[in-house]
Amino acid sequence: MSEKKVILSGVKPTGEPTLGNYLGALKNWVELQDDYDCYYCIADLHAITVPQEPKDLRRRSLEILAQYIASGIEPEKNILFFQSHVSAHAELSWVLSCISYMGQLGRMTQYKEKSQKSEENLNAGLFTYPVLMAADILLYQADLVPVGEDQKQHLELARDLAIRFNNRYSETFKVPDIYMSKVGSRIMGLQDPSSKMSKSGNDENDYILLIEDNDTTVRKIKRAVTDSVGVVKYSDEQPGIKNLITIYSKLSGDSLSEIESKYEGQGYGKFKTDLAEVVVEGLRPVREKFMDLMNNKDYLEKIYTEGAKQAEYVANKTLRKVYKKVGFIPR
């Protein structure tokens, strides 16, 4: 094994990645692949805490994998796999559940929020899925985990469980840290620039999907909220324009000041027209590569089969150590 630090990231195949996900995470992850050992897991086990249509779950899982690769995450440099293909995730989750305290899980903010929204679907998986998330991380002895604000509490649980297990049974797991990505990559909604761009809202004009047709992308940018000031300026007083300038800068490589100078004395119309072109051209290689991949399912199968083999080798090594320490007779 290499001496590089290990990064693990998992994504549920329950939605479709947006431009915000691409600029805020995927594009940054591409830069990690030469410096870290990266594991990217399509977290399909996590997805079923909410009822899923099986054929849609299969389709979305494959599409997420294709979008990762299309975004520049190279299968030769990273381990890409489906969580359900490595049984050690579920096995370690059970062991960790047995050292997890009900009170600690009950205090998880996401559980409290979801339990209020989904009383008719208040299943045990919603309560214990942070333990499965801890298993995902600890199986690969991850040094770093890129998580958003909403998942920090779950990473703290993973750290607590690693420390608790190590104290009880001797040193076994690395205690993971948060991977802090570059500042300035937070992309906000096009209709509500006070909130992060997300597909979870009701307004489809608020987000740009990584994979959608170009005309739809252009239309959404032209409808993006601005203000009455009429000046293209990167300013907290103009959150809508500030967000659009961030997107322009991230995709074009132009600095914020260069963009301000370029549109000095011009209205928002010209800026939005140019921005739409920048976004369409910036995403064109990703969208074209995605279509190629989805038309080559055999290649995708080869990638996720090989990824699962590599992930399984590392995961089972950890699991054997855990099973021995808790007192199970070796297989």
Short mmCIF file of N, CA, C and O in Angstrom, two decimals, residues 36 38 111 113 134 217 222 231 239 317:
data_model
loop_
_atom_site.label_atom_id
_atom_site.label_comp_id
_atom_site.label_asym_id
_atom_site.label_seq_id
_atom_site.Cartn_x
_atom_site.Cartn_y
_atom_site.Cartn_z
N TYR A 36 -3.56 11.76 -2.93
CA TYR A 36 -4.21 10.93 -1.91
C TYR A 36 -4.66 9.61 -2.51
O TYR A 36 -4.85 9.50 -3.72
N CYS A 38 -7.82 7.78 -2.89
CA CYS A 38 -9.22 8.19 -2.77
C CYS A 38 -10.18 7.03 -3.03
O CYS A 38 -10.05 6.32 -4.03
N TYR A 111 -31.43 13.11 12.25
CA TYR A 111 -32.45 12.15 12.67
C TYR A 111 -33.66 12.88 13.25
O TYR A 111 -34.81 12.56 12.94
N GLU A 113 -34.68 15.88 12.64
CA GLU A 113 -35.42 16.56 11.56
C GLU A 113 -36.22 15.56 10.73
O GLU A 113 -37.40 15.77 10.44
N ALA A 134 -20.25 5.61 9.75
CA ALA A 134 -18.99 5.43 10.49
C ALA A 134 -18.25 4.20 9.97
O ALA A 134 -17.03 4.22 9.79
N THR A 217 -30.24 24.97 -19.36
CA THR A 217 -29.20 25.68 -18.59
C THR A 217 -29.23 27.17 -18.90
O THR A 217 -29.22 28.01 -17.99
N LYS A 222 -30.60 32.89 -17.37
CA LYS A 222 -31.24 34.16 -17.74
C LYS A 222 -32.34 34.56 -16.77
O LYS A 222 -32.66 35.73 -16.63
N VAL A 231 -25.14 46.81 -11.42
CA VAL A 231 -23.68 46.84 -11.55
C VAL A 231 -23.13 45.44 -11.29
O VAL A 231 -23.48 44.81 -10.28
N PRO A 239 -26.06 39.63 -3.36
CA PRO A 239 -25.79 38.18 -3.28
C PRO A 239 -26.05 37.41 -4.58
O PRO A 239 -25.32 36.47 -4.89
N LYS A 317 -9.65 -6.69 5.27
CA LYS A 317 -8.46 -6.68 6.13
C LYS A 317 -8.80 -6.03 7.48
O LYS A 317 -8.45 -6.54 8.55
#
